[in-house]
Amino acid sequence: AYSAVLNSDFCQHYGPCLVVTGKGYPDHATRYFLDAMEDAVTGIPVGVVTDADPHGLDIASRYLGLSSTRKWLGVLPSEMSSIDA
């Protein structure tokens, strides 16, 4: 997924941006880093993209935390039935 984001010129379309990737559940250092970035650079949007399965949603909830500025950017499981396979 990380390579796909980089190859899609995501930052040129939506930039400036910082892409932070994780492998599984976020550790304390990653969550702290995101909190510090949001405090240091006001007005920069923070989006969260994970798999749309129970583990992915749990991981997203940990990244989203209590932040009112971070947004879910993925497809919700309730939207999966409207996608043609």
Coordinates of N, CA and C in Angstrom, one line a residue:
A1 N 0.8 -1.2 0.0 CA 0.0 0.0 0.0 C 0.9 1.3 0.0
Y2 N 2.0 1.2 0.7 CA 2.9 2.4 0.8 C 3.4 2.7 -0.6
S3 N 3.9 1.7 -1.3 CA 4.4 1.9 -2.7 C 3.3 2.5 -3.6
A4 N 2.1 2.0 -3.4 CA 1.0 2.5 -4.3 C 0.7 4.0 -4.0
V5 N 0.8 4.4 -2.7 CA 0.6 5.8 -2.4 C 1.7 6.7 -3.0
L6 N 2.9 6.2 -2.9 CA 4.1 7.0 -3.5 C 4.0 7.0 -5.0
N7 N 3.6 5.9 -5.6 CA 3.6 5.9 -7.1 C 2.4 6.6 -7.6
S8 N 1.4 7.0 -6.8 CA 0.2 7.7 -7.3 C 0.4 9.2 -7.3
D9 N 1.5 9.7 -6.9 CA 1.8 11.1 -6.7 C 0.8 11.8 -5.8
F10 N 0.4 11.0 -4.7 CA -0.5 11.5 -3.7 C -0.1 12.9 -3.2
C11 N 1.1 13.0 -2.8 CA 1.5 14.3 -2.2 C 1.5 15.5 -3.2
Q12 N 1.7 15.2 -4.5 CA 1.5 16.3 -5.5 C 0.1 16.7 -5.7
H13 N -0.8 15.8 -5.5 CA -2.3 16.1 -5.6 C -2.8 16.7 -4.4
Y14 N -2.4 16.2 -3.2 CA -3.0 16.6 -1.9 C -2.0 17.3 -1.0
G15 N -0.7 17.5 -1.5 CA 0.3 18.0 -0.7 C 0.2 19.4 -0.2
P16 N 1.1 19.9 0.6 CA 2.3 19.1 1.0 C 1.8 18.0 2.0
C17 N 2.5 17.0 2.1 CA 2.1 15.9 3.0 C 3.3 15.1 3.5
L18 N 3.0 14.4 4.6 CA 3.9 13.5 5.2 C 3.2 12.1 5.3
V19 N 3.8 11.1 4.7 CA 3.2 9.8 4.8 C 3.9 9.0 5.8
V20 N 3.2 8.5 6.8 CA 3.7 7.7 7.9 C 3.0 6.3 7.8
T21 N 3.8 5.3 7.7 CA 3.3 4.0 7.6 C 3.6 3.2 8.8
G22 N 2.7 2.2 9.1 CA 2.9 1.3 10.2 C 2.7 -0.1 9.8
K23 N 3.1 -1.0 10.6 CA 2.9 -2.4 10.4 C 2.2 -3.0 11.5
G24 N 0.9 -3.0 11.4 CA 0.0 -3.5 12.5 C -0.4 -2.4 13.4
Y25 N -0.5 -2.7 14.7 CA -0.9 -1.7 15.6 C 0.1 -0.7 15.9
P26 N -0.3 0.6 16.0 CA 0.7 1.7 16.2 C 1.3 1.6 17.6
D27 N 2.6 1.8 17.6 CA 3.3 1.9 18.9 C 3.2 3.3 19.5
H28 N 3.6 3.4 20.7 CA 3.5 4.7 21.4 C 4.3 5.8 20.7
A29 N 5.5 5.5 20.2 CA 6.3 6.5 19.5 C 5.6 7.0 18.3
T30 N 5.0 6.2 17.5 CA 4.3 6.6 16.3 C 3.1 7.5 16.6
R31 N 2.3 7.1 17.6 CA 1.2 8.0 18.0 C 1.7 9.3 18.6
Y32 N 2.8 9.3 19.4 CA 3.4 10.5 19.9 C 3.9 11.4 18.8
F33 N 4.5 10.8 17.8 CA 5.0 11.6 16.6 C 3.9 12.3 15.9
L34 N 2.8 11.6 15.7 CA 1.6 12.2 15.0 C 1.1 13.3 15.8
D35 N 0.9 13.1 17.1 CA 0.4 14.2 18.0 C 1.3 15.4 18.0
A36 N 2.7 15.2 18.0 CA 3.6 16.3 18.0 C 3.5 17.0 16.6
M37 N 3.4 16.3 15.5 CA 3.3 16.9 14.2 C 2.0 17.8 14.1
E38 N 0.9 17.3 14.6 CA -0.3 18.0 14.6 C -0.2 19.3 15.4
D39 N 0.5 19.2 16.5 CA 0.7 20.4 17.4 C 1.6 21.4 16.7
A40 N 2.7 20.9 16.0 CA 3.7 21.8 15.4 C 3.2 22.4 14.1
V41 N 2.5 21.7 13.4 CA 2.0 22.2 12.0 C 0.5 22.2 12.0
T42 N 0.0 23.4 12.4 CA -1.5 23.5 12.5 C -2.1 23.6 11.1
G43 N -3.3 23.0 10.9 CA -4.0 23.1 9.7 C -3.6 22.0 8.7
I44 N -2.7 21.2 9.0 CA -2.4 20.1 8.1 C -3.3 18.9 8.3
P45 N -4.0 18.4 7.3 CA -4.9 17.3 7.5 C -4.2 16.0 7.8
V46 N -4.8 15.2 8.6 CA -4.2 13.9 8.9 C -5.3 12.9 8.6
G47 N -4.9 12.0 7.6 CA -5.9 10.9 7.2 C -5.3 9.6 7.6
V48 N -6.2 8.7 7.9 CA -5.9 7.3 8.3 C -6.5 6.3 7.3
V49 N -5.6 5.5 6.7 CA -6.1 4.4 5.8 C -5.6 3.1 6.3
T50 N -6.6 2.2 6.5 CA -6.3 0.8 7.0 C -7.2 -0.1 6.2
D51 N -6.9 -1.4 6.4 CA -7.8 -2.4 5.9 C -9.2 -2.2 6.5
A52 N -10.3 -2.6 5.7 CA -11.6 -2.5 6.2 C -12.1 -3.8 6.8
D53 N -11.3 -4.4 7.7 CA -11.7 -5.6 8.4 C -11.6 -5.2 9.9
P54 N -12.1 -6.1 10.8 CA -12.1 -5.8 12.2 C -10.8 -5.3 12.7
H55 N -9.7 -5.9 12.3 CA -8.3 -5.5 12.8 C -8.0 -4.1 12.3
G56 N -8.3 -3.9 11.0 CA -8.0 -2.6 10.4 C -8.7 -1.5 11.1
L57 N -10.0 -1.7 11.4 CA -10.8 -0.7 12.0 C -10.3 -0.5 13.5
D58 N -9.8 -1.5 14.1 CA -9.3 -1.3 15.5 C -8.0 -0.5 15.4
I59 N -7.2 -0.8 14.4 CA -5.9 0.0 14.2 C -6.2 1.4 13.9
A60 N -7.2 1.6 13.0 CA -7.6 3.0 12.7 C -8.1 3.8 13.9
S61 N -8.9 3.1 14.8 CA -9.4 3.8 16.0 C -8.2 4.2 16.9
R62 N -7.2 3.4 16.9 CA -6.0 3.8 17.7 C -5.2 5.0 17.2
Y63 N -5.2 5.1 15.8 CA -4.5 6.2 15.2 C -5.4 7.5 15.4
L64 N -6.7 7.3 15.2 CA -7.7 8.4 15.3 C -7.7 8.9 16.7
G65 N -7.7 8.0 17.7 CA -7.7 8.4 19.1 C -8.8 9.3 19.4
L66 N -8.5 10.3 20.2 CA -9.4 11.4 20.6 C -9.3 12.6 19.7
S67 N -8.5 12.5 18.7 CA -8.3 13.7 17.8 C -9.5 14.0 17.1
S68 N -9.9 15.3 17.0 CA -11.0 15.7 16.2 C -10.6 16.2 14.8
T69 N -9.3 16.2 14.6 CA -8.9 16.6 13.2 C -8.5 15.4 12.3
R70 N -8.1 14.3 12.9 CA -7.8 13.1 12.0 C -9.1 12.5 11.4
K71 N -8.9 12.1 10.2 CA -10.1 11.6 9.5 C -9.8 10.2 8.9
W72 N -10.9 9.4 8.9 CA -10.8 8.1 8.3 C -10.9 8.3 6.8
L73 N -10.0 7.7 6.0 CA -10.1 7.9 4.5 C -10.4 6.6 3.8
G74 N -10.6 5.5 4.5 CA -10.8 4.2 3.9 C -12.3 4.0 3.6
V75 N -12.5 2.8 3.0 CA -13.9 2.3 2.8 C -14.3 1.6 4.1
L76 N -15.5 1.9 4.5 CA -16.1 1.3 5.7 C -16.7 -0.1 5.3
P77 N -16.7 -1.0 6.2 CA -17.3 -2.3 5.9 C -18.7 -2.2 5.4
S78 N -19.5 -1.3 5.9 CA -20.9 -1.1 5.5 C -21.0 -0.7 4.1
E79 N -19.9 -0.1 3.5 CA -19.9 0.3 2.1 C -19.5 -0.8 1.1
M80 N -19.0 -1.9 1.7 CA -18.4 -3.0 0.8 C -19.5 -3.6 -0.1
S81 N -20.7 -3.7 0.4 CA -21.7 -4.4 -0.4 C -22.1 -3.6 -1.7
S82 N -21.8 -2.3 -1.7 CA -22.1 -1.5 -2.9 C -20.9 -1.5 -3.9
I83 N -19.8 -2.2 -3.6 CA -18.7 -2.2 -4.5 C -18.8 -3.5 -5.4
D84 N -18.8 -3.4 -6.7 CA -18.8 -4.5 -7.6 C -17.5 -5.3 -7.5
A85 N -17.6 -6.6 -7.4 CA -16.4 -7.4 -7.3 C -15.8 -7.7 -8.6

